[in-house]
Every structure is written in structure tokens, then in C-alpha cells.
């Protein structure tokens, strides 16, 4: 079978087995194959083998709590919150509801990090209040992460002081064309976070069938050039009522192919730790991804106000995904490893005590 695979793909993968990531040109070659080609299967397998081998076959769970929803001036054509097409009523989480979600996420100390997700235009004091409340309620090793709009260094410094360790931020595909935001400001925000001492988690997103390989690579390499700590791929979900829903979605098999190329392009970076796939799918976890995300509250990829009732996965579903995808450990926020097996998953699948 070896001889059947394109020689250049073989060479790229052999260099990766030796510790060398493919450069942009090599990534373009890997992405040029159809997702059901023999080459794509080889790329997905190699990425998973390499990433798992460097990380003791571990995966992590990230949680996300959506704090608020209002029609958003970002107006992204793929997002349920865009001001010209938002269909939800504005809402903000109460302290009681927020506290119950934090306790639920963190009670077994196997959540690596918890995102607090605000809007593009957010109230810093409101956000910091939620960070401080989360900090007070957490007794284990879970890190607090932030997912908010464009921000200056000072805002990130205040978040760091309140207990945030990293941000999720992205300059999205066709930013400024399918969104009302400025791509330069999106990228500057990531550098602002680094300057404030926060880690940056980036993502190639939101990928649709219409994107060219060059567009995908431009986006992927923003995270690489700035020295992100996590990278990921998100396929665009055709959210009903959003303008870009008409283009449809890429398959999960193509999503896995993209995850594999991102994993190969980033595994050798000294800053890199984990690779995500959105939304969580088994194919992604046998293609190099090792981050599973649980979501509750509002979610830009969902038209339902409480995403855990629809698209979002809970902690038990995340643990089952990790077990079923053959990982042997879950990592805590302090990088400690917990062996994962059926007893572990079933013993934690219990109702809330509160
Ligand atoms: S993706 Fe973010 S910035 Fe864009 S409309 Fe949605 S909430 Fe606003």
C-alpha cells in the first residue's frame, strides 16, 4: 500500500514522524487531496499517531458558559447573534444560574479549562465579576478562559489579574467581508492578549465548502505565527436563519482532514499543547484533535437559547467521547493525568447535588 500513496505526501509524513512540521507549501499539498482519498486517510492517521505519542494519549475537556446574548454589531453571516438576523431575545445569565453551572462543570476536577463567553461588545465590569465569582467557586485545578470580543491590553491585564489564563480569539475566514469587523483589529487583539501575559487559543474557522486552500492556510498560519498554545478547526454549522447557511457544510471527514493538517503544522511548536475540533466528532479525535468541549447557555452555532438542550455536550458526553476514541487519560488544568475507563465515566454520571 505504501507505494500507492503520493510520494510527496509520504515524504511530508516521514519528516513529521521525525519531528518536523510541514510548512505552508507542504500543508497546501496535503489539503489538495479529497477527504476520501488514500492520502487523506494516511494524513489523518499520522496526525493522530504523532499527537497521541507526544502526549501520553491524553485528552482534555474544556467547558463553556455563554454569559449573555444580544444582537451583535459584529453581524457575522454565520452566527446566530448577528444583529441583522438574530432571532433570540436579549438575555444575561444571573449569578445563581452561573454559579450552578460552574459548580456542575468543576465538581469532579477533570475540567481542564472553563470559558466564560461574552459578546463582541461586552461590559468589562460584568465580565470581571463573573470571573471573580467563578474563581471563588472553584476549588480544583480548572483554568478560567475568556472568549470575548476585540479588547485592549489593559482589559486583558485586568482579566489576568482576576484569574483568567488564556483567551480564545480568531480572525475568522473572510473576516471583514462576511462580518462587519476589521481583520487587523481581530489579529491585534490576539497580540494584546499575549502582551498582557495571557495564552492565546486560536482556530481555523468557520470553514465552509466555499473556502479555498489559500484562504484556509492564511487563517491557519495566523495562530502559528503568533505562537498560540492551542489550535483547532471549526466547521461552519448551517444555523437556520443565518445568511451563510445557504452554502451548506463540509463533511466531518473533511473536518478531520483539516484537523490533521493543523495538528501536523503545529505539533512541533514549543508553545503548542492541544488541538481542538468543533463540534466534537469521533473523526476529529482520530485525526489529531485532543480537546473536547462541553457547552451550556447561549452558543453562536445554535439557534436554541440553551445549547445543552440541543447542540452542546455535557461533561458525561465528553468523558464518553474521550473513552470511545481510545484516549487513556484526561488531563486536569494543572496537567495531572487521570486514567479514563468505563468505571470512571459511569461513577461520575450522577445528578447534581444542589
Ligand atoms: S461570531 Fe461573535 S462577533 Fe460575530 S456576530 Fe457572533 S457574537 Fe458577534
PDB file of C-alpha atoms in Angstrom, residues 2-255:
ATOM      1  CA  UNK A   2       2.947   2.281   0.733  1.00  0.00           C
ATOM      2  CA  UNK A   3       3.720   2.692  -2.961  1.00  0.00           C
ATOM      3  CA  UNK A   4       0.137   3.695  -3.729  1.00  0.00           C
ATOM      4  CA  UNK A   5       0.353   6.919  -1.754  1.00  0.00           C
ATOM      5  CA  UNK A   6       1.561  10.102  -3.415  1.00  0.00           C
ATOM      6  CA  UNK A   7       5.347  10.308  -2.924  1.00  0.00           C
ATOM      7  CA  UNK A   8       5.349  13.896  -1.692  1.00  0.00           C
ATOM      8  CA  UNK A   9       2.702  13.096   0.950  1.00  0.00           C
ATOM      9  CA  UNK A  10       4.863  10.157   2.054  1.00  0.00           C
ATOM     10  CA  UNK A  11       7.908  12.416   2.349  1.00  0.00           C
ATOM     11  CA  UNK A  12       5.973  15.057   4.342  1.00  0.00           C
ATOM     12  CA  UNK A  13       4.671  12.399   6.742  1.00  0.00           C
ATOM     13  CA  UNK A  14       8.084  10.800   7.148  1.00  0.00           C
ATOM     14  CA  UNK A  15       9.540  14.181   8.102  1.00  0.00           C
ATOM     15  CA  UNK A  16       6.657  14.649  10.570  1.00  0.00           C
ATOM     16  CA  UNK A  17       7.413  11.267  12.183  1.00  0.00           C
ATOM     17  CA  UNK A  18      10.934  12.631  12.587  1.00  0.00           C
ATOM     18  CA  UNK A  19       9.638  15.747  14.419  1.00  0.00           C
ATOM     19  CA  UNK A  20       9.414  18.264  11.550  1.00  0.00           C
ATOM     20  CA  UNK A  21       6.121  20.032  10.867  1.00  0.00           C
ATOM     21  CA  UNK A  22       5.067  20.681   7.253  1.00  0.00           C
ATOM     22  CA  UNK A  23       5.476  24.287   6.085  1.00  0.00           C
ATOM     23  CA  UNK A  24       2.741  26.252   4.307  1.00  0.00           C
ATOM     24  CA  UNK A  25       3.523  24.820   0.895  1.00  0.00           C
ATOM     25  CA  UNK A  26       3.508  21.263   2.213  1.00  0.00           C
ATOM     26  CA  UNK A  27       0.212  21.923   4.050  1.00  0.00           C
ATOM     27  CA  UNK A  28      -1.287  23.145   0.755  1.00  0.00           C
ATOM     28  CA  UNK A  29      -0.249  19.853  -0.836  1.00  0.00           C
ATOM     29  CA  UNK A  30      -1.808  17.805   1.982  1.00  0.00           C
ATOM     30  CA  UNK A  31      -5.058  19.753   1.682  1.00  0.00           C
ATOM     31  CA  UNK A  32      -5.239  19.342  -2.088  1.00  0.00           C
ATOM     32  CA  UNK A  33      -6.427  15.727  -1.778  1.00  0.00           C
ATOM     33  CA  UNK A  34     -10.048  14.736  -1.472  1.00  0.00           C
ATOM     34  CA  UNK A  35     -11.099  13.755   2.060  1.00  0.00           C
ATOM     35  CA  UNK A  36     -11.869  10.191   0.950  1.00  0.00           C
ATOM     36  CA  UNK A  37      -8.518   9.656  -0.791  1.00  0.00           C
ATOM     37  CA  UNK A  38      -5.912   7.213   0.477  1.00  0.00           C
ATOM     38  CA  UNK A  39      -3.639  10.221   1.105  1.00  0.00           C
ATOM     39  CA  UNK A  40      -6.229  11.879   3.364  1.00  0.00           C
ATOM     40  CA  UNK A  41      -6.595   8.655   5.386  1.00  0.00           C
ATOM     41  CA  UNK A  42      -2.817   8.479   5.755  1.00  0.00           C
ATOM     42  CA  UNK A  43      -2.612  12.144   6.842  1.00  0.00           C
ATOM     43  CA  UNK A  44      -5.358  11.733   9.455  1.00  0.00           C
ATOM     44  CA  UNK A  45      -3.753   8.582  10.893  1.00  0.00           C
ATOM     45  CA  UNK A  46      -0.276  10.104  11.005  1.00  0.00           C
ATOM     46  CA  UNK A  47      -1.511  13.230  12.805  1.00  0.00           C
ATOM     47  CA  UNK A  48      -3.348  11.208  15.439  1.00  0.00           C
ATOM     48  CA  UNK A  49      -0.389   8.864  15.961  1.00  0.00           C
ATOM     49  CA  UNK A  50       2.076  11.742  16.355  1.00  0.00           C
ATOM     50  CA  UNK A  51      -0.070  13.904  18.661  1.00  0.00           C
ATOM     51  CA  UNK A  52      -1.061  10.986  20.899  1.00  0.00           C
ATOM     52  CA  UNK A  53       2.524   9.791  21.048  1.00  0.00           C
ATOM     53  CA  UNK A  54       3.749  13.172  22.288  1.00  0.00           C
ATOM     54  CA  UNK A  55       1.082  13.495  24.955  1.00  0.00           C
ATOM     55  CA  UNK A  56       0.751  10.057  26.612  1.00  0.00           C
ATOM     56  CA  UNK A  57      -2.508   9.531  24.710  1.00  0.00           C
ATOM     57  CA  UNK A  58      -4.273  12.235  26.757  1.00  0.00           C
ATOM     58  CA  UNK A  59      -7.240  14.458  26.000  1.00  0.00           C
ATOM     59  CA  UNK A  60      -8.735  17.429  27.812  1.00  0.00           C
ATOM     60  CA  UNK A  61     -12.228  18.768  28.367  1.00  0.00           C
ATOM     61  CA  UNK A  62     -12.987  22.466  28.050  1.00  0.00           C
ATOM     62  CA  UNK A  63     -16.308  23.849  29.246  1.00  0.00           C
ATOM     63  CA  UNK A  64     -18.062  26.981  28.053  1.00  0.00           C
ATOM     64  CA  UNK A  65     -20.739  29.088  29.691  1.00  0.00           C
ATOM     65  CA  UNK A  66     -22.450  31.661  27.461  1.00  0.00           C
ATOM     66  CA  UNK A  67     -22.971  34.709  29.693  1.00  0.00           C
ATOM     67  CA  UNK A  68     -25.224  36.868  27.586  1.00  0.00           C
ATOM     68  CA  UNK A  69     -26.868  37.348  24.250  1.00  0.00           C
ATOM     69  CA  UNK A  70     -27.862  40.497  22.389  1.00  0.00           C
ATOM     70  CA  UNK A  71     -27.969  41.357  18.679  1.00  0.00           C
ATOM     71  CA  UNK A  72     -24.274  41.792  17.887  1.00  0.00           C
ATOM     72  CA  UNK A  73     -22.690  44.571  15.764  1.00  0.00           C
ATOM     73  CA  UNK A  74     -20.128  42.013  14.530  1.00  0.00           C
ATOM     74  CA  UNK A  75     -23.016  40.848  12.363  1.00  0.00           C
ATOM     75  CA  UNK A  76     -21.180  37.694  11.255  1.00  0.00           C
ATOM     76  CA  UNK A  77     -23.026  35.906   8.483  1.00  0.00           C
ATOM     77  CA  UNK A  78     -22.573  32.511  10.170  1.00  0.00           C
ATOM     78  CA  UNK A  79     -23.596  33.467  13.717  1.00  0.00           C
ATOM     79  CA  UNK A  80     -26.984  33.226  15.398  1.00  0.00           C
ATOM     80  CA  UNK A  81     -26.258  36.546  17.215  1.00  0.00           C
ATOM     81  CA  UNK A  82     -25.571  38.775  14.127  1.00  0.00           C
ATOM     82  CA  UNK A  83     -27.667  41.949  14.501  1.00  0.00           C
ATOM     83  CA  UNK A  84     -29.318  41.766  11.085  1.00  0.00           C
ATOM     84  CA  UNK A  85     -30.604  38.214  11.562  1.00  0.00           C
ATOM     85  CA  UNK A  86     -30.608  37.467  15.341  1.00  0.00           C
ATOM     86  CA  UNK A  87     -33.775  35.680  16.354  1.00  0.00           C
ATOM     87  CA  UNK A  88     -33.247  35.324  20.119  1.00  0.00           C
ATOM     88  CA  UNK A  89     -34.387  37.741  22.775  1.00  0.00           C
ATOM     89  CA  UNK A  90     -31.527  39.537  24.615  1.00  0.00           C
ATOM     90  CA  UNK A  91     -30.624  37.742  27.831  1.00  0.00           C
ATOM     91  CA  UNK A  92     -27.981  37.743  30.559  1.00  0.00           C
ATOM     92  CA  UNK A  93     -27.198  34.942  32.976  1.00  0.00           C
ATOM     93  CA  UNK A  94     -27.981  35.506  36.687  1.00  0.00           C
ATOM     94  CA  UNK A  95     -25.332  34.936  39.366  1.00  0.00           C
ATOM     95  CA  UNK A  96     -27.337  31.971  40.702  1.00  0.00           C
ATOM     96  CA  UNK A  97     -27.615  30.286  37.324  1.00  0.00           C
ATOM     97  CA  UNK A  98     -23.955  30.984  36.605  1.00  0.00           C
ATOM     98  CA  UNK A  99     -22.849  29.577  39.986  1.00  0.00           C
ATOM     99  CA  UNK A 100     -24.854  26.371  39.439  1.00  0.00           C
ATOM    100  CA  UNK A 101     -23.211  25.845  36.031  1.00  0.00           C
ATOM    101  CA  UNK A 102     -19.687  26.478  37.384  1.00  0.00           C
ATOM    102  CA  UNK A 103     -20.230  24.022  40.244  1.00  0.00           C
ATOM    103  CA  UNK A 104     -21.650  21.429  37.845  1.00  0.00           C
ATOM    104  CA  UNK A 105     -18.684  21.741  35.482  1.00  0.00           C
ATOM    105  CA  UNK A 106     -15.986  21.685  38.172  1.00  0.00           C
ATOM    106  CA  UNK A 107     -17.258  19.321  40.856  1.00  0.00           C
ATOM    107  CA  UNK A 108     -15.086  16.353  39.793  1.00  0.00           C
ATOM    108  CA  UNK A 109     -11.942  18.354  38.968  1.00  0.00           C
ATOM    109  CA  UNK A 110     -11.492  16.902  35.493  1.00  0.00           C
ATOM    110  CA  UNK A 111     -12.349  20.054  33.541  1.00  0.00           C
ATOM    111  CA  UNK A 112      -9.092  21.484  32.143  1.00  0.00           C
ATOM    112  CA  UNK A 113     -10.466  24.964  31.456  1.00  0.00           C
ATOM    113  CA  UNK A 114     -13.757  26.849  31.634  1.00  0.00           C
ATOM    114  CA  UNK A 115     -14.527  29.527  29.029  1.00  0.00           C
ATOM    115  CA  UNK A 116     -16.680  32.437  30.033  1.00  0.00           C
ATOM    116  CA  UNK A 117     -18.160  33.648  26.765  1.00  0.00           C
ATOM    117  CA  UNK A 118     -19.324  37.239  26.428  1.00  0.00           C
ATOM    118  CA  UNK A 119     -20.406  39.182  23.373  1.00  0.00           C
ATOM    119  CA  UNK A 120     -18.252  41.177  20.951  1.00  0.00           C
ATOM    120  CA  UNK A 121     -19.356  44.356  22.773  1.00  0.00           C
ATOM    121  CA  UNK A 122     -19.105  43.369  26.403  1.00  0.00           C
ATOM    122  CA  UNK A 123     -19.198  45.117  29.763  1.00  0.00           C
ATOM    123  CA  UNK A 124     -15.760  44.576  31.333  1.00  0.00           C
ATOM    124  CA  UNK A 125     -17.027  45.005  34.918  1.00  0.00           C
ATOM    125  CA  UNK A 126     -19.809  42.466  34.355  1.00  0.00           C
ATOM    126  CA  UNK A 127     -17.297  40.046  32.822  1.00  0.00           C
ATOM    127  CA  UNK A 128     -14.727  40.512  35.611  1.00  0.00           C
ATOM    128  CA  UNK A 129     -17.484  39.998  38.180  1.00  0.00           C
ATOM    129  CA  UNK A 130     -18.212  36.588  36.649  1.00  0.00           C
ATOM    130  CA  UNK A 131     -14.511  35.689  36.566  1.00  0.00           C
ATOM    131  CA  UNK A 132     -14.158  36.517  40.266  1.00  0.00           C
ATOM    132  CA  UNK A 133     -17.303  34.571  41.142  1.00  0.00           C
ATOM    133  CA  UNK A 134     -16.064  31.543  39.193  1.00  0.00           C
ATOM    134  CA  UNK A 135     -12.679  31.781  40.926  1.00  0.00           C
ATOM    135  CA  UNK A 136     -14.379  31.804  44.318  1.00  0.00           C
ATOM    136  CA  UNK A 137     -16.477  28.736  43.479  1.00  0.00           C
ATOM    137  CA  UNK A 138     -13.647  26.617  42.036  1.00  0.00           C
ATOM    138  CA  UNK A 139     -11.562  24.534  44.400  1.00  0.00           C
ATOM    139  CA  UNK A 140      -9.710  22.348  41.896  1.00  0.00           C
ATOM    140  CA  UNK A 141      -7.254  22.926  39.079  1.00  0.00           C
ATOM    141  CA  UNK A 142      -9.625  24.188  36.340  1.00  0.00           C
ATOM    142  CA  UNK A 143      -8.294  27.204  34.469  1.00  0.00           C
ATOM    143  CA  UNK A 144     -10.540  30.174  33.672  1.00  0.00           C
ATOM    144  CA  UNK A 145     -10.562  31.126  29.993  1.00  0.00           C
ATOM    145  CA  UNK A 146     -12.104  34.058  28.211  1.00  0.00           C
ATOM    146  CA  UNK A 147     -14.000  34.220  24.928  1.00  0.00           C
ATOM    147  CA  UNK A 148     -14.969  37.847  24.294  1.00  0.00           C
ATOM    148  CA  UNK A 149     -14.703  40.476  21.564  1.00  0.00           C
ATOM    149  CA  UNK A 150     -11.813  42.681  20.491  1.00  0.00           C
ATOM    150  CA  UNK A 151     -10.026  44.159  23.503  1.00  0.00           C
ATOM    151  CA  UNK A 152      -7.071  46.300  24.517  1.00  0.00           C
ATOM    152  CA  UNK A 153      -4.074  45.224  26.583  1.00  0.00           C
ATOM    153  CA  UNK A 154      -5.489  46.907  29.719  1.00  0.00           C
ATOM    154  CA  UNK A 155      -8.707  44.853  29.612  1.00  0.00           C
ATOM    155  CA  UNK A 156      -6.689  41.645  29.246  1.00  0.00           C
ATOM    156  CA  UNK A 157      -4.393  42.676  32.095  1.00  0.00           C
ATOM    157  CA  UNK A 158      -7.465  43.132  34.321  1.00  0.00           C
ATOM    158  CA  UNK A 159      -8.722  39.680  33.269  1.00  0.00           C
ATOM    159  CA  UNK A 160      -5.368  38.129  34.054  1.00  0.00           C
ATOM    160  CA  UNK A 161      -5.346  39.752  37.453  1.00  0.00           C
ATOM    161  CA  UNK A 162      -8.865  38.412  38.127  1.00  0.00           C
ATOM    162  CA  UNK A 163      -7.757  34.853  37.296  1.00  0.00           C
ATOM    163  CA  UNK A 164      -8.013  34.307  33.512  1.00  0.00           C
ATOM    164  CA  UNK A 165      -5.131  32.337  31.987  1.00  0.00           C
ATOM    165  CA  UNK A 166      -5.959  32.264  28.252  1.00  0.00           C
ATOM    166  CA  UNK A 167      -8.289  33.638  25.602  1.00  0.00           C
ATOM    167  CA  UNK A 168      -9.946  32.128  22.568  1.00  0.00           C
ATOM    168  CA  UNK A 169      -9.685  34.575  19.711  1.00  0.00           C
ATOM    169  CA  UNK A 170      -9.710  34.252  15.964  1.00  0.00           C
ATOM    170  CA  UNK A 171      -9.507  36.317  12.808  1.00  0.00           C
ATOM    171  CA  UNK A 172     -12.221  34.386  11.002  1.00  0.00           C
ATOM    172  CA  UNK A 173     -12.263  33.236   7.389  1.00  0.00           C
ATOM    173  CA  UNK A 174     -13.339  36.181   5.190  1.00  0.00           C
ATOM    174  CA  UNK A 175     -13.317  38.448   8.243  1.00  0.00           C
ATOM    175  CA  UNK A 176     -14.450  41.924   7.170  1.00  0.00           C
ATOM    176  CA  UNK A 177     -16.304  40.523   4.179  1.00  0.00           C
ATOM    177  CA  UNK A 178     -18.849  38.164   5.803  1.00  0.00           C
ATOM    178  CA  UNK A 179     -18.534  40.069   9.101  1.00  0.00           C
ATOM    179  CA  UNK A 180     -18.646  43.782   9.974  1.00  0.00           C
ATOM    180  CA  UNK A 181     -15.351  43.541  11.926  1.00  0.00           C
ATOM    181  CA  UNK A 182     -11.845  44.626  10.941  1.00  0.00           C
ATOM    182  CA  UNK A 183      -9.431  41.709  10.418  1.00  0.00           C
ATOM    183  CA  UNK A 184      -6.479  43.838  11.570  1.00  0.00           C
ATOM    184  CA  UNK A 185      -8.206  44.558  14.882  1.00  0.00           C
ATOM    185  CA  UNK A 186      -9.006  40.866  15.310  1.00  0.00           C
ATOM    186  CA  UNK A 187      -5.329  39.962  14.918  1.00  0.00           C
ATOM    187  CA  UNK A 188      -4.181  42.887  17.080  1.00  0.00           C
ATOM    188  CA  UNK A 189      -6.440  41.619  19.877  1.00  0.00           C
ATOM    189  CA  UNK A 190      -4.520  38.337  19.944  1.00  0.00           C
ATOM    190  CA  UNK A 191      -1.223  40.187  20.287  1.00  0.00           C
ATOM    191  CA  UNK A 192      -2.784  42.393  23.007  1.00  0.00           C
ATOM    192  CA  UNK A 193      -3.619  39.255  24.993  1.00  0.00           C
ATOM    193  CA  UNK A 194      -0.071  37.933  24.632  1.00  0.00           C
ATOM    194  CA  UNK A 195       1.278  41.298  25.755  1.00  0.00           C
ATOM    195  CA  UNK A 196      -0.893  41.088  28.873  1.00  0.00           C
ATOM    196  CA  UNK A 197       0.603  37.673  29.666  1.00  0.00           C
ATOM    197  CA  UNK A 198      -2.347  35.550  28.541  1.00  0.00           C
ATOM    198  CA  UNK A 199      -2.093  32.491  26.314  1.00  0.00           C
ATOM    199  CA  UNK A 200      -3.954  32.551  23.001  1.00  0.00           C
ATOM    200  CA  UNK A 201      -6.050  29.647  21.726  1.00  0.00           C
ATOM    201  CA  UNK A 202      -6.686  30.029  18.022  1.00  0.00           C
ATOM    202  CA  UNK A 203      -8.810  28.213  15.480  1.00  0.00           C
ATOM    203  CA  UNK A 204      -9.253  27.805  11.755  1.00  0.00           C
ATOM    204  CA  UNK A 205     -12.902  28.793  11.494  1.00  0.00           C
ATOM    205  CA  UNK A 206     -15.660  28.725  10.440  1.00  0.00           C
ATOM    206  CA  UNK A 207     -14.841  26.503   7.463  1.00  0.00           C
ATOM    207  CA  UNK A 208     -17.436  26.103   4.713  1.00  0.00           C
ATOM    208  CA  UNK A 209     -17.381  24.320   1.351  1.00  0.00           C
ATOM    209  CA  UNK A 210     -16.657  27.610  -0.477  1.00  0.00           C
ATOM    210  CA  UNK A 211     -13.255  28.346   1.111  1.00  0.00           C
ATOM    211  CA  UNK A 212     -10.115  27.929  -0.984  1.00  0.00           C
ATOM    212  CA  UNK A 213      -6.955  26.220   0.242  1.00  0.00           C
ATOM    213  CA  UNK A 214      -5.138  29.583   0.225  1.00  0.00           C
ATOM    214  CA  UNK A 215      -7.821  31.112   2.451  1.00  0.00           C
ATOM    215  CA  UNK A 216      -7.596  28.165   4.829  1.00  0.00           C
ATOM    216  CA  UNK A 217      -3.810  28.468   5.042  1.00  0.00           C
ATOM    217  CA  UNK A 218      -3.864  32.262   5.582  1.00  0.00           C
ATOM    218  CA  UNK A 219      -6.147  31.667   8.522  1.00  0.00           C
ATOM    219  CA  UNK A 220      -4.289  28.671   9.952  1.00  0.00           C
ATOM    220  CA  UNK A 221      -0.917  30.408   9.907  1.00  0.00           C
ATOM    221  CA  UNK A 222      -2.118  33.454  11.922  1.00  0.00           C
ATOM    222  CA  UNK A 223      -2.181  31.227  15.008  1.00  0.00           C
ATOM    223  CA  UNK A 224       1.146  29.624  14.147  1.00  0.00           C
ATOM    224  CA  UNK A 225       2.924  32.944  13.593  1.00  0.00           C
ATOM    225  CA  UNK A 226       1.796  34.423  16.887  1.00  0.00           C
ATOM    226  CA  UNK A 227       2.722  31.330  18.929  1.00  0.00           C
ATOM    227  CA  UNK A 228      -0.676  30.049  20.021  1.00  0.00           C
ATOM    228  CA  UNK A 229      -0.981  27.497  22.820  1.00  0.00           C
ATOM    229  CA  UNK A 230      -3.950  25.679  21.318  1.00  0.00           C
ATOM    230  CA  UNK A 231      -5.118  25.486  17.738  1.00  0.00           C
ATOM    231  CA  UNK A 232      -8.304  23.975  16.335  1.00  0.00           C
ATOM    232  CA  UNK A 233     -10.668  23.672  13.401  1.00  0.00           C
ATOM    233  CA  UNK A 234     -14.355  24.550  13.395  1.00  0.00           C
ATOM    234  CA  UNK A 235     -16.630  23.751  10.531  1.00  0.00           C
ATOM    235  CA  UNK A 236     -19.373  26.261   9.931  1.00  0.00           C
ATOM    236  CA  UNK A 237     -22.731  24.972  11.085  1.00  0.00           C
ATOM    237  CA  UNK A 238     -25.567  25.973   8.783  1.00  0.00           C
ATOM    238  CA  UNK A 239     -27.530  27.709  11.544  1.00  0.00           C
ATOM    239  CA  UNK A 240     -31.114  28.223  10.316  1.00  0.00           C
ATOM    240  CA  UNK A 241     -31.766  31.900   9.555  1.00  0.00           C
ATOM    241  CA  UNK A 242     -28.093  32.927   9.100  1.00  0.00           C
ATOM    242  CA  UNK A 243     -27.023  34.296   5.677  1.00  0.00           C
ATOM    243  CA  UNK A 244     -24.243  31.733   5.066  1.00  0.00           C
ATOM    244  CA  UNK A 245     -26.437  28.705   5.817  1.00  0.00           C
ATOM    245  CA  UNK A 246     -27.198  28.539   2.067  1.00  0.00           C
ATOM    246  CA  UNK A 247     -23.638  27.315   1.342  1.00  0.00           C
ATOM    247  CA  UNK A 248     -24.131  24.173   3.431  1.00  0.00           C
ATOM    248  CA  UNK A 249     -21.432  22.401   5.444  1.00  0.00           C
ATOM    249  CA  UNK A 250     -18.235  20.459   4.871  1.00  0.00           C
ATOM    250  CA  UNK A 251     -18.352  16.790   5.890  1.00  0.00           C
ATOM    251  CA  UNK A 252     -16.934  15.582   9.188  1.00  0.00           C
ATOM    252  CA  UNK A 253     -14.446  13.568   7.111  1.00  0.00           C
ATOM    253  CA  UNK A 254     -13.109  16.824   5.564  1.00  0.00           C
ATOM    254  CA  UNK A 255     -13.157  18.389   9.030  1.00  0.00           C
TER     255      UNK A 255
END
